[in-house]
Structures are given as structure tokens and as C-alpha cells.
Amino acid sequence: MTPEFHDHLATYFASRRWFAGKGREFSVSHIHAMSWLSEEQPKVRIEVVTVDFADGKQDNYQFPVAYLDEPDPGLVHALVGELDHPELGRVTAYDAVYLRPASALLLDGFLNRRTTEDLRFEVVEGAELPEANATGIVMTAEQSNTSIAFGEEAILKLFRRISAGCNPDIEIHDALTRHGSENVAPLLGWISGSWSDAEGRSSTGDLAMLQVFLRTATDGWTIALSSVRDLLVEEDLHADEVGGDFAGESQRLGEATAHVHANLADVFGTATLSPEQLRGLASTMGLRLDAAIAVVPELAAYSIGLRSRFHALEELETPIPVQRVHGDLHLGQTLRTVKGWKLIDFEGEPAKSLSERMAFDAALRDVAGMLRSFDYAAGVTLHEFGTSDHLRYRADEWSQRNREAFLEGYSTATKEDASSHPVLLRAYETDKAVYEAVYEARNRPAWLTIPMHAIARIAAEE
């Protein structure tokens, strides 16, 4: 591909929510083109784009591309750019996920169990796939990946940032589907592929997963925001008096999270972290704080208080049980359905390596992530309403009520007090808040005050 196309891709990537390199200097250094999905127009294929960063790090991104002979004014939101293609001549390139003919080709791959030299469509035995005429529509809630809904039957999640090896989201959904877990959406199939780097070294990894579409579901983040708004528009009512009180749902969500953890332990087993390993965990958290301060200098003013959480973790002498966990649990990774709460997106924290995301960890990491999410829902809503002392009190009241309800539900299901390891829980919450500050600084600077409020509180606590 031409340097011209590299530049087009870099510009397009920089504007996408799923691109993890925003705020960093980068360039596109290599493109591996997979097999054509169709010989007809539009010409569509998956390309693996290698991104080099100024600090020497490198990422691979999956990018389905559609090449059209003429520009399409209706696809300006998906436009990558015009280029002289070595095979096709002068064409216009688009992000193919937004072209319905392209999504139809992906569905066809599953229906026909397509296999090429570098692509493989796998289908779970007994899976009920959508009809061939199901229309693929990109979901608007784009995060670190892109999802395409096929009618009301299935949803295809395309992993944008990819790595060699099995994606944990597929691995865990496959295992929990076979295990009969009631708190996840069943897996229907997945796509794996092979690609080469600039030196010709080959890698194989997962590109996408197809699962049952929970069409009646509402994500937990949306419900929580509505609950906080209901409270803030009331001048005199407390959190437990408002019609949109979320605490009952928070408790049930805690129970569902505990059930998923139990299923994961059954399927993948458990282990323990020794005191020495806990010290290593604390050291890693401290290093992440060091790196975060370089991105968010405002963190330096709170570093002593934040590091005290990590130092307390270093002093623990009790072995801690560990297992496979969600790894990036928050309200946006949950769905409320008519059959209860479901957890989604087991890919782990996007910024971590594949080996880190697949490693055993304490279940309390997920608990801490959800506790931070309640704070975030309150903080985001407060950001919209204003930050008067009265509204701040109400928002904090909502957060505390739902944090306690979640812990109660989790503890009831596990028959163990989730707050019985306060040092570990506080360290995980602190680590998560630091991560949030970096994320907002790079992606939504206007929201940086939300994690910084929590960080100031954490740093001031004894």
C-alpha cells in the first residue's frame, strides 16, 4: 500500500473512539491485507494495520476496508480517503463496517463456515445463526471495539486492537456458554485470522466474536445515569426515596457478578498470591502511577496519599485467592434483561497486554471496578447538572448507597464479606482511579475532573 494510504489511515484512526493511541505521537508503518471477502463491488477485505508510537511501542489494529470506484456522499462518516490502489487503480477507501454489503459478507462467512488461507469462520455446535437476509447495523455505543447487530438475533463484535493468540472474550464466553452460565450472552461463533509483520513474521489471532443479541436489554450505565438524574432533580428527597432508586438493581448486579466469578473459578480453577507476589502487584501499581503522572501532572499533588494505598498492600502477609476475572468491569459492561443481569466484554482492560488480561487476579479487582463505576455515574451526572454543595452531597449519597448495595449482593452470593479485605480493595480502587485519569486526559479532557475528585478523596483518607 502507498504512503498516501498510511497517512489517510493515521488521520482516520486518530478520530476513532476505539483507537487507544490518542494523545500519543504515532504513524502507520505496515499493512497486511487478508483475502478478499468478495470478488464483486464493493471490494472488501480485512487489513491488519501496524501502528508505531514514538516511545517505541507498537500495536496492531484490525481494519475492515471497502474500496469503491466512486466516492459515496452518504458514507462521509466512514471515509478514509482516496488513493491509487496497486490492484484496483484510483479508488476511495471506507471503514467497511458502515457498509451493509460488507457486513453481509461477514455474516455469510459464518453461514457458510468460510475458510481461506488466512481467515477462518468458526461456529459453535448447535448455534442458531441469523437468516442470510438479516441487515447488519453498527451499534452507536462504540467503545474499544465495533459491534454490528444482525436483526434481533445476533451481534458481531469486531476487535479493533488485536494480538496473536486467543482473545479472552471469546475464550471466556465459549467456556461459560458450555458451562451453562445464566449471566452471559451465549457465544455463537468467532473469526480468527493470520497476518504478517513488516519482517514477514506470521501471527494468528482472533478478530471477532458472534453472540446472541440480548434485544430486550438495557445497559447498566444508562439505567444508573437515569437514577442519578432522578435524584438530582429532586430538591428534598434522599436516594432511597426517589422513584428511580437503583439500589435494588445494584444488589442484584452484585449477586450476578458473584455467580460469574464462581463459574469462572469452576471452569478455569483458582490459585493464590503469596505475600511476595502481593508486593510485586503493589510495585506494578506504583509504576503505573509514575507513568500516569507523566500524562496527568495534576496527579503528583496526590501521589503520597495514593502511594500509601499501595504501600499498605506491600505489607499484607495473608495469601489472596486469585482466578480468571472480567478484568474491566463497570456499569457499561453489564446488561439488564428480563432474565436478570448479564456481564459482557470479557476482553479485559484494553491498555494491558494479552498475557496480563488472561492472568489470574483477585476477584476484588472486578468489585473495585464496579465501585468506581458507581462513583463515575454520579460524577458524570453532576458534571451535567453543576457542582453545588447540595448537588455534590446528593450525588455522593447516591454513589455510597449503590456501592453498599452492590457489596451486600456480592457478599450474600459468595457467603463472604466482600469488604473483609479492605487493603486490597482500596489498592484496586486507587489503581483504577489512576487509570481513569489517564484515559480522560487522552480521550475526554473535559471529564478529567471526575476521576480527580475521587483521587483527591482517596488521597485524603486515612
CSV table of C-alpha atoms in Angstrom, one decimal:
chain,number,residue,atom,x,y,z
A,1,MET,CA,0.0,0.0,0.0
A,2,THR,CA,1.1,3.6,-0.6
A,3,PRO,CA,2.4,6.1,1.9
A,4,GLU,CA,-0.6,8.1,1.0
A,5,PHE,CA,-2.9,5.4,2.4
A,6,HIS,CA,-0.8,5.2,5.5
A,7,ASP,CA,-1.4,8.9,6.2
A,8,HIS,CA,-5.2,8.5,5.5
A,9,LEU,CA,-5.4,5.7,8.0
A,10,ALA,CA,-3.5,7.6,10.7
A,11,THR,CA,-5.8,10.5,10.3
A,12,TYR,CA,-8.9,8.3,10.5
A,13,PHE,CA,-7.6,6.3,13.5
A,14,ALA,CA,-6.9,9.4,15.5
A,15,SER,CA,-10.5,10.4,15.4
A,16,ARG,CA,-11.9,7.0,16.4
A,17,ARG,CA,-13.1,6.1,20.0
A,18,TRP,CA,-11.6,2.6,19.6
A,19,PHE,CA,-8.1,3.9,18.9
A,20,ALA,CA,-6.0,3.6,22.1
A,21,GLY,CA,-3.2,5.8,20.9
A,22,LYS,CA,-4.9,9.2,21.1
A,23,GLY,CA,-2.7,11.8,22.7
A,24,ARG,CA,0.4,10.0,21.6
A,25,GLU,CA,2.7,10.6,18.6
A,26,PHE,CA,2.3,7.7,16.1
A,27,SER,CA,2.5,6.6,12.5
A,28,VAL,CA,1.2,3.7,10.4
A,29,SER,CA,4.2,1.6,9.5
A,30,HIS,CA,2.8,-1.6,7.8
A,31,ILE,CA,-0.4,-3.0,6.4
A,32,HIS,CA,-1.1,-6.7,5.9
A,33,ALA,CA,-4.1,-7.3,3.5
A,34,MET,CA,-6.1,-10.5,4.0
A,35,SER,CA,-8.1,-12.4,1.4
A,36,TRP,CA,-10.8,-10.5,-0.5
A,37,LEU,CA,-14.3,-11.3,1.0
A,38,SER,CA,-15.8,-10.8,-2.4
A,39,GLU,CA,-14.7,-10.5,-6.0
A,40,GLU,CA,-17.5,-8.1,-6.7
A,41,GLN,CA,-18.2,-4.5,-5.8
A,42,PRO,CA,-17.7,-3.3,-3.2
A,43,LYS,CA,-14.3,-4.8,-2.8
A,44,VAL,CA,-13.9,-5.7,0.8
A,45,ARG,CA,-11.2,-7.2,2.9
A,46,ILE,CA,-9.8,-7.2,6.4
A,47,GLU,CA,-6.4,-5.4,6.8
A,48,VAL,CA,-4.2,-5.5,9.8
A,49,VAL,CA,-2.6,-2.1,10.4
A,50,THR,CA,0.6,-1.8,12.4
A,51,VAL,CA,0.9,1.4,14.4
A,52,ASP,CA,4.3,2.6,15.7
A,53,PHE,CA,4.5,5.0,18.6
A,54,ALA,CA,7.2,7.5,19.4
A,55,ASP,CA,8.1,5.6,22.6
A,56,GLY,CA,9.0,2.5,20.6
A,57,LYS,CA,5.8,0.6,21.3
A,58,GLN,CA,3.7,-1.0,18.6
A,59,ASP,CA,0.1,-2.1,18.2
A,60,ASN,CA,-1.9,-4.0,15.5
A,61,TYR,CA,-5.4,-2.9,14.6
A,62,GLN,CA,-7.9,-4.8,12.6
A,63,PHE,CA,-9.5,-2.6,9.9
A,64,PRO,CA,-12.1,-3.9,7.5
A,65,VAL,CA,-11.8,-1.8,4.4
A,66,ALA,CA,-14.2,-1.3,1.5
A,67,TYR,CA,-12.9,0.1,-1.8
A,68,LEU,CA,-15.4,1.9,-4.0
A,69,ASP,CA,-14.8,3.1,-7.6
A,70,GLU,CA,-16.6,6.4,-6.8
A,71,PRO,CA,-17.0,8.4,-3.6
A,72,ASP,CA,-20.3,7.9,-1.8
A,73,PRO,CA,-21.6,11.1,-0.2
A,74,GLY,CA,-23.8,9.0,2.2
A,75,LEU,CA,-20.6,7.5,3.7
A,76,VAL,CA,-18.7,10.6,4.7
A,77,HIS,CA,-18.6,9.5,8.3
A,78,ALA,CA,-16.7,6.3,7.2
A,79,LEU,CA,-14.4,8.0,4.7
A,80,VAL,CA,-10.7,7.1,4.9
A,81,GLY,CA,-9.6,8.7,1.7
A,82,GLU,CA,-8.8,8.4,-2.0
A,83,LEU,CA,-5.8,6.6,-3.2
A,84,ASP,CA,-4.1,4.8,-6.1
A,85,HIS,CA,-4.5,1.2,-5.2
A,86,PRO,CA,-1.9,-1.2,-6.7
A,87,GLU,CA,-4.6,-3.7,-7.7
A,88,LEU,CA,-7.7,-1.6,-8.2
A,89,GLY,CA,-6.5,1.7,-9.5
A,90,ARG,CA,-7.9,5.0,-8.3
A,91,VAL,CA,-10.5,4.2,-5.6
A,92,THR,CA,-12.0,5.6,-2.4
A,93,ALA,CA,-11.5,3.7,0.9
A,94,TYR,CA,-14.1,3.4,3.6
A,95,ASP,CA,-14.4,1.8,7.0
A,96,ALA,CA,-16.3,-1.2,5.8
A,97,VAL,CA,-18.3,-1.8,9.0
A,98,TYR,CA,-20.6,1.0,7.9
A,99,LEU,CA,-21.4,-0.6,4.5
A,100,ARG,CA,-24.3,-3.0,4.7
A,101,PRO,CA,-22.9,-5.2,1.8
A,102,ALA,CA,-19.7,-5.6,3.8
A,103,SER,CA,-21.5,-6.7,7.0
A,104,ALA,CA,-23.5,-9.1,4.8
A,105,LEU,CA,-20.2,-10.7,3.7
A,106,LEU,CA,-19.2,-11.2,7.3
A,107,LEU,CA,-22.5,-12.9,8.1
A,108,ASP,CA,-22.1,-15.0,5.0
A,109,GLY,CA,-18.8,-16.2,6.3
A,110,PHE,CA,-20.5,-17.7,9.3
A,111,LEU,CA,-23.4,-19.2,7.4
A,112,ASN,CA,-21.0,-20.9,5.0
A,113,ARG,CA,-18.3,-21.7,7.6
A,114,ARG,CA,-15.9,-20.0,5.2
A,115,THR,CA,-12.2,-20.8,5.4
A,116,THR,CA,-9.4,-19.2,3.4
A,117,GLU,CA,-5.6,-19.3,3.7
A,118,ASP,CA,-5.7,-16.5,6.3
A,119,LEU,CA,-9.3,-16.4,7.6
A,120,ARG,CA,-11.5,-18.9,9.5
A,121,PHE,CA,-15.1,-18.5,10.5
A,122,GLU,CA,-15.9,-20.8,13.4
A,123,VAL,CA,-19.5,-21.7,14.6
A,124,VAL,CA,-20.4,-23.2,18.0
A,125,GLU,CA,-22.0,-26.6,17.7
A,126,GLY,CA,-25.8,-26.2,17.8
A,127,ALA,CA,-25.7,-22.4,17.4
A,128,GLU,CA,-28.7,-20.7,15.8
A,129,LEU,CA,-27.4,-18.1,13.3
A,130,PRO,CA,-29.3,-15.2,11.8
A,131,GLU,CA,-31.0,-15.6,8.4
A,132,ALA,CA,-28.9,-14.7,5.4
A,133,ASN,CA,-31.0,-11.6,4.8
A,134,ALA,CA,-30.5,-10.1,8.2
A,135,THR,CA,-29.4,-6.5,7.9
A,136,GLY,CA,-26.2,-5.5,9.8
A,137,ILE,CA,-26.3,-2.2,11.6
A,138,VAL,CA,-23.4,-0.7,13.5
A,139,MET,CA,-24.2,-0.1,17.2
A,140,THR,CA,-23.8,3.6,18.2
A,141,ALA,CA,-22.2,2.9,21.6
A,142,GLU,CA,-18.8,2.4,20.1
A,143,GLN,CA,-16.1,1.7,22.7
A,144,SER,CA,-12.7,-0.1,22.3
A,145,ASN,CA,-14.3,-2.3,19.6
A,146,THR,CA,-17.1,-2.1,17.0
A,147,SER,CA,-20.3,-4.1,17.2
A,148,ILE,CA,-22.7,-4.9,14.3
A,149,ALA,CA,-26.2,-6.1,15.1
A,150,PHE,CA,-27.9,-8.6,12.7
A,151,GLY,CA,-31.6,-8.2,13.2
A,152,GLU,CA,-32.6,-9.1,16.7
A,153,GLU,CA,-30.8,-12.4,16.7
A,154,ALA,CA,-27.0,-11.9,16.9
A,155,ILE,CA,-24.4,-9.2,17.4
A,156,LEU,CA,-20.9,-9.4,16.0
A,157,LYS,CA,-18.1,-7.7,17.9
A,158,LEU,CA,-15.0,-6.8,15.9
A,159,PHE,CA,-11.9,-6.5,18.0
A,160,ARG,CA,-10.1,-3.4,16.7
A,161,ARG,CA,-6.8,-3.7,18.6
A,162,ILE,CA,-5.7,-7.3,18.1
A,163,SER,CA,-2.9,-9.6,19.4
A,164,ALA,CA,-1.6,-13.0,18.5
A,165,GLY,CA,-3.4,-15.8,20.4
A,166,CYS,CA,-6.8,-16.4,21.8
A,167,ASN,CA,-8.9,-13.4,22.7
A,168,PRO,CA,-10.0,-13.8,26.3
A,169,ASP,CA,-13.5,-12.5,25.5
A,170,ILE,CA,-14.0,-15.5,23.1
A,171,GLU,CA,-12.2,-17.9,25.5
A,172,ILE,CA,-14.4,-17.0,28.5
A,173,HIS,CA,-17.7,-16.8,26.6
A,174,ASP,CA,-17.0,-20.1,25.0
A,175,ALA,CA,-16.2,-21.7,28.4
A,176,LEU,CA,-19.2,-20.1,30.2
A,177,THR,CA,-21.6,-20.9,27.4
A,178,ARG,CA,-20.6,-24.6,27.6
A,179,HIS,CA,-20.8,-24.4,31.4
A,180,GLY,CA,-24.3,-23.1,31.2
A,181,SER,CA,-23.8,-19.8,32.9
A,182,GLU,CA,-27.0,-17.7,33.0
A,183,ASN,CA,-25.2,-14.4,33.4
A,184,VAL,CA,-23.6,-14.1,29.9
A,185,ALA,CA,-24.9,-13.9,26.4
A,186,PRO,CA,-24.3,-17.3,24.7
A,187,LEU,CA,-21.5,-17.5,22.1
A,188,LEU,CA,-22.4,-18.4,18.5
A,189,GLY,CA,-19.1,-18.2,16.8
A,190,TRP,CA,-15.9,-16.3,16.1
A,191,ILE,CA,-13.4,-15.3,13.4
A,192,SER,CA,-9.7,-16.0,13.5
A,193,GLY,CA,-7.1,-14.8,11.1
A,194,SER,CA,-3.4,-14.8,10.2
A,195,TRP,CA,-1.2,-11.9,9.3
A,196,SER,CA,2.4,-11.0,8.8
A,197,ASP,CA,4.5,-8.0,10.1
A,198,ALA,CA,6.9,-5.9,8.1
A,199,GLU,CA,9.7,-8.5,8.5
A,200,GLY,CA,7.4,-11.4,7.3
A,201,ARG,CA,6.9,-12.9,10.7
A,202,SER,CA,3.4,-14.6,10.9
A,203,SER,CA,0.9,-14.3,13.7
A,204,THR,CA,-2.5,-15.9,14.3
A,205,GLY,CA,-5.2,-14.4,16.5
A,206,ASP,CA,-8.9,-13.8,17.0
A,207,LEU,CA,-10.6,-11.0,15.1
A,208,ALA,CA,-14.3,-11.1,16.1
A,209,MET,CA,-17.0,-12.9,18.1
A,210,LEU,CA,-20.6,-13.6,17.3
A,211,GLN,CA,-23.1,-14.0,20.2
A,212,VAL,CA,-26.8,-13.9,21.0
A,213,PHE,CA,-28.2,-10.4,20.8
A,214,LEU,CA,-30.0,-9.5,24.1
A,215,ARG,CA,-32.5,-7.4,22.3
A,216,THR,CA,-34.6,-6.5,25.4
A,217,ALA,CA,-31.6,-5.4,27.4
A,218,THR,CA,-30.6,-2.0,28.7
A,219,ASP,CA,-27.0,-1.4,29.8
A,220,GLY,CA,-26.4,-0.7,33.4
A,221,TRP,CA,-24.7,2.6,32.7
A,222,THR,CA,-27.8,4.1,31.1
A,223,ILE,CA,-30.1,2.9,33.9
A,224,ALA,CA,-27.7,4.2,36.6
A,225,LEU,CA,-27.4,7.7,34.9
A,226,SER,CA,-31.2,7.9,34.8
A,227,SER,CA,-31.4,7.1,38.5
A,228,VAL,CA,-28.9,9.8,39.4
A,229,ARG,CA,-30.7,12.3,37.4
A,230,ASP,CA,-34.0,11.4,39.1
A,231,LEU,CA,-32.3,12.2,42.4
A,232,LEU,CA,-30.6,15.4,41.4
A,233,VAL,CA,-33.8,17.0,40.0
A,234,GLU,CA,-35.5,16.4,43.4
A,235,GLU,CA,-34.6,19.1,45.9
A,236,ASP,CA,-35.7,17.4,49.2
A,237,LEU,CA,-35.7,13.6,48.6
A,238,HIS,CA,-32.9,11.2,49.6
A,239,ALA,CA,-31.6,8.4,47.4
A,240,ASP,CA,-33.8,5.8,48.9
A,241,GLU,CA,-37.0,7.9,48.4
A,242,VAL,CA,-36.7,8.6,44.7
A,243,GLY,CA,-38.8,6.5,42.3
A,244,GLY,CA,-35.7,5.7,40.2
A,245,ASP,CA,-33.8,4.3,43.1
A,246,PHE,CA,-31.1,1.9,41.7
A,247,ALA,CA,-30.0,0.2,44.9
A,248,GLY,CA,-32.2,-3.0,44.4
A,249,GLU,CA,-30.6,-3.4,40.9
A,250,SER,CA,-27.1,-2.8,42.3
A,251,GLN,CA,-27.7,-5.6,44.9
A,252,ARG,CA,-28.8,-8.0,42.2
A,253,LEU,CA,-25.9,-7.0,40.0
A,254,GLY,CA,-23.6,-7.8,42.9
A,255,GLU,CA,-25.2,-11.3,43.1
A,256,ALA,CA,-24.8,-11.8,39.3
A,257,THR,CA,-21.1,-10.8,39.5
A,258,ALA,CA,-20.5,-13.3,42.3
A,259,HIS,CA,-22.2,-16.0,40.2
A,260,VAL,CA,-20.0,-15.3,37.2
A,261,HIS,CA,-16.9,-15.4,39.4
A,262,ALA,CA,-18.0,-18.7,40.8
A,263,ASN,CA,-18.5,-20.0,37.2
A,264,LEU,CA,-15.0,-18.8,36.2
A,265,ALA,CA,-13.4,-20.5,39.2
A,266,ASP,CA,-15.2,-23.7,38.3
A,267,VAL,CA,-14.1,-23.7,34.7
A,268,PHE,CA,-10.5,-22.2,35.0
A,269,GLY,CA,-9.6,-23.1,38.5
A,270,THR,CA,-8.0,-21.0,41.2
A,271,ALA,CA,-4.6,-20.2,42.8
A,272,THR,CA,-3.2,-17.9,45.5
A,273,LEU,CA,-1.0,-14.8,45.6
A,274,SER,CA,1.8,-15.1,48.0
A,275,PRO,CA,2.9,-12.1,50.1
A,276,GLU,CA,5.9,-11.7,47.8
A,277,GLN,CA,3.6,-11.7,44.8
A,278,LEU,CA,1.4,-9.1,46.5
A,279,ARG,CA,4.4,-6.9,46.9
A,280,GLY,CA,5.1,-7.3,43.2
A,281,LEU,CA,1.4,-6.3,42.5
A,282,ALA,CA,1.8,-3.2,44.7
A,283,SER,CA,5.1,-2.3,42.9
A,284,THR,CA,3.3,-2.6,39.5
A,285,MET,CA,0.6,-0.2,40.7
A,286,GLY,CA,3.2,2.2,41.8
A,287,LEU,CA,4.9,2.1,38.4
A,288,ARG,CA,1.5,2.8,36.7
A,289,LEU,CA,1.1,5.8,38.9
A,290,ASP,CA,4.6,7.0,37.9
A,291,ALA,CA,3.6,6.7,34.2
A,292,ALA,CA,0.2,8.3,34.8
A,293,ILE,CA,1.8,11.4,36.4
A,294,ALA,CA,3.8,11.9,33.2
A,295,VAL,CA,0.5,12.1,31.3
A,296,VAL,CA,-1.6,13.9,34.1
A,297,PRO,CA,0.8,16.1,36.1
A,298,GLU,CA,-2.1,17.0,38.4
A,299,LEU,CA,-1.8,13.6,40.0
A,300,ALA,CA,1.6,14.5,41.5
A,301,ALA,CA,-0.1,16.6,44.2
A,302,TYR,CA,-1.9,13.4,45.5
A,303,SER,CA,0.9,10.9,45.0
A,304,ILE,CA,1.8,10.5,48.7
A,305,GLY,CA,-1.8,9.6,49.6
A,306,LEU,CA,-2.2,7.3,46.6
A,307,ARG,CA,1.1,5.5,47.2
A,308,SER,CA,0.1,4.9,50.8
A,309,ARG,CA,-2.6,2.5,49.5
A,310,PHE,CA,0.0,0.6,47.5
A,311,HIS,CA,2.4,0.5,50.5
A,312,ALA,CA,-0.3,-1.0,52.7
A,313,LEU,CA,-0.7,-3.7,50.1
A,314,GLU,CA,3.0,-4.5,50.3
A,315,GLU,CA,2.7,-5.2,54.0
A,316,LEU,CA,-0.1,-7.8,53.6
A,317,GLU,CA,1.1,-11.3,54.8
A,318,THR,CA,-2.1,-13.2,54.1
A,319,PRO,CA,-2.3,-15.2,50.8
A,320,ILE,CA,-5.0,-13.9,48.5
A,321,PRO,CA,-7.1,-16.2,46.3
A,322,VAL,CA,-6.9,-15.5,42.5
A,323,GLN,CA,-8.7,-16.7,39.4
A,324,ARG,CA,-9.8,-15.6,36.0
A,325,VAL,CA,-11.8,-12.4,36.3
A,326,HIS,CA,-13.6,-10.0,34.0
A,327,GLY,CA,-10.7,-7.5,34.2
A,328,ASP,CA,-12.5,-4.3,33.2
A,329,LEU,CA,-15.9,-4.5,34.9
A,330,HIS,CA,-18.0,-1.4,35.1
A,331,LEU,CA,-21.7,-0.5,34.5
A,332,GLY,CA,-21.2,-0.2,30.8
A,333,GLN,CA,-20.2,-3.9,30.7
A,334,THR,CA,-23.5,-5.0,32.1
A,335,LEU,CA,-26.9,-5.6,30.6
A,336,ARG,CA,-30.3,-5.7,32.5
A,337,THR,CA,-32.6,-8.2,30.7
A,338,VAL,CA,-35.9,-9.6,31.6
A,339,LYS,CA,-34.0,-12.7,32.8
A,340,GLY,CA,-31.7,-10.6,35.1
A,341,TRP,CA,-28.2,-9.1,34.8
A,342,LYS,CA,-25.7,-10.3,32.2
A,343,LEU,CA,-22.0,-9.4,32.1
A,344,ILE,CA,-20.4,-8.7,28.7
A,345,ASP,CA,-17.0,-7.8,27.2
A,346,PHE,CA,-14.6,-10.2,29.0
A,347,GLU,CA,-11.7,-8.8,26.9
A,348,GLY,CA,-10.0,-7.2,29.9
A,349,GLU,CA,-8.5,-3.7,30.3
A,350,PRO,CA,-7.7,-2.6,26.7
A,351,ALA,CA,-4.4,-1.0,27.7
A,352,LYS,CA,-2.9,-4.2,29.0
A,353,SER,CA,-1.1,-6.9,27.1
A,354,LEU,CA,-2.9,-10.2,26.2
A,355,SER,CA,-0.9,-12.1,28.8
A,356,GLU,CA,-1.8,-9.6,31.5
A,357,ARG,CA,-5.5,-9.8,30.5
A,358,MET,CA,-5.5,-13.6,30.7
A,359,ALA,CA,-3.6,-13.8,34.0
A,360,PHE,CA,-5.3,-14.8,37.3
A,361,ASP,CA,-6.2,-11.9,39.5
A,362,ALA,CA,-8.2,-11.3,42.7
A,363,ALA,CA,-12.0,-11.2,42.2
A,364,LEU,CA,-11.9,-7.9,44.1
A,365,ARG,CA,-10.4,-6.2,41.1
A,366,ASP,CA,-13.8,-6.6,39.4
A,367,VAL,CA,-15.6,-5.5,42.6
A,368,ALA,CA,-13.4,-2.4,42.8
A,369,GLY,CA,-14.1,-1.6,39.1
A,370,MET,CA,-17.8,-1.6,39.8
A,371,LEU,CA,-17.5,0.5,42.9
A,372,ARG,CA,-15.6,3.1,40.8
A,373,SER,CA,-18.3,2.9,38.2
A,374,PHE,CA,-21.0,4.0,40.7
A,375,ASP,CA,-18.8,7.0,41.6
A,376,TYR,CA,-18.4,7.7,37.9
A,377,ALA,CA,-22.2,7.6,37.2
A,378,ALA,CA,-22.7,10.1,39.9
A,379,GLY,CA,-19.8,12.2,38.8
A,380,VAL,CA,-20.8,12.3,35.1
A,381,THR,CA,-24.4,13.4,36.1
A,382,LEU,CA,-23.0,16.0,38.5
A,383,HIS,CA,-20.8,17.3,35.6
A,384,GLU,CA,-24.0,17.9,33.6
A,385,PHE,CA,-26.1,19.5,36.5
A,386,GLY,CA,-23.4,21.6,38.2
A,387,THR,CA,-21.3,21.2,41.2
A,388,SER,CA,-23.0,23.0,44.0
A,389,ASP,CA,-22.5,21.7,47.5
A,390,HIS,CA,-26.1,20.4,47.7
A,391,LEU,CA,-25.8,18.5,44.4
A,392,ARG,CA,-22.5,17.1,45.4
A,393,TYR,CA,-24.0,15.8,48.6
A,394,ARG,CA,-26.8,14.2,46.7
A,395,ALA,CA,-24.5,12.6,44.1
A,396,ASP,CA,-22.2,11.2,46.8
A,397,GLU,CA,-25.2,9.9,48.7
A,398,TRP,CA,-26.4,8.0,45.6
A,399,SER,CA,-22.9,6.6,45.0
A,400,GLN,CA,-22.5,5.4,48.5
A,401,ARG,CA,-25.9,3.8,48.7
A,402,ASN,CA,-25.3,1.8,45.5
A,403,ARG,CA,-21.8,0.8,46.4
A,404,GLU,CA,-23.1,-0.6,49.7
A,405,ALA,CA,-26.0,-2.4,47.9
A,406,PHE,CA,-23.6,-4.0,45.3
A,407,LEU,CA,-21.3,-5.2,48.1
A,408,GLU,CA,-24.2,-6.6,50.0
A,409,GLY,CA,-25.4,-8.6,47.0
A,410,TYR,CA,-21.9,-9.8,46.2
A,411,SER,CA,-21.3,-10.8,49.8
A,412,THR,CA,-24.6,-12.6,50.1
A,413,ALA,CA,-24.0,-14.7,47.0
A,414,THR,CA,-20.4,-15.6,47.9
A,415,LYS,CA,-21.2,-16.1,51.7
A,416,GLU,CA,-18.1,-14.0,52.4
A,417,ASP,CA,-17.9,-10.3,53.2
A,418,ALA,CA,-16.5,-8.6,50.2
A,419,SER,CA,-15.1,-5.8,52.3
A,420,SER,CA,-13.2,-8.2,54.5
A,421,HIS,CA,-10.0,-7.4,52.5
A,422,PRO,CA,-10.1,-3.6,52.7
A,423,VAL,CA,-6.4,-3.1,52.0
A,424,LEU,CA,-6.6,-5.0,48.7
A,425,LEU,CA,-9.9,-3.4,47.7
A,426,ARG,CA,-8.6,0.1,48.3
A,427,ALA,CA,-5.5,-0.6,46.3
A,428,TYR,CA,-7.5,-1.8,43.4
A,429,GLU,CA,-9.9,1.2,43.6
A,430,THR,CA,-6.9,3.6,43.6
A,431,ASP,CA,-5.2,1.9,40.7
A,432,LYS,CA,-8.5,2.1,38.7
A,433,ALA,CA,-8.9,5.8,39.5
A,434,VAL,CA,-5.4,6.5,38.3
A,435,TYR,CA,-6.2,4.6,35.0
A,436,GLU,CA,-9.4,6.7,34.6
A,437,ALA,CA,-7.5,9.9,35.0
A,438,VAL,CA,-5.1,8.9,32.1
A,439,TYR,CA,-8.0,7.8,30.0
A,440,GLU,CA,-9.9,11.0,30.4
A,441,ALA,CA,-6.8,13.1,29.8
A,442,ARG,CA,-6.3,11.4,26.5
A,443,ASN,CA,-9.9,11.0,25.3
A,444,ARG,CA,-12.3,13.4,27.2
A,445,PRO,CA,-10.3,16.2,28.9
A,446,ALA,CA,-13.5,17.9,30.0
A,447,TRP,CA,-14.2,14.8,32.2
A,448,LEU,CA,-10.9,14.7,33.9
A,449,THR,CA,-12.4,16.4,37.0
A,450,ILE,CA,-14.5,13.3,37.6
A,451,PRO,CA,-11.7,10.9,38.5
A,452,MET,CA,-9.6,13.7,40.0
A,453,HIS,CA,-12.4,14.3,42.6
A,454,ALA,CA,-12.2,10.7,43.6
A,455,ILE,CA,-8.4,10.8,43.7
A,456,ALA,CA,-8.5,13.8,46.0
A,457,ARG,CA,-10.8,11.9,48.3
A,458,ILE,CA,-8.7,8.8,48.2
A,459,ALA,CA,-5.5,10.6,48.9
A,460,ALA,CA,-7.1,12.4,51.9
A,461,GLU,CA,-8.4,9.2,53.6
A,462,GLU,CA,-6.5,7.7,56.5
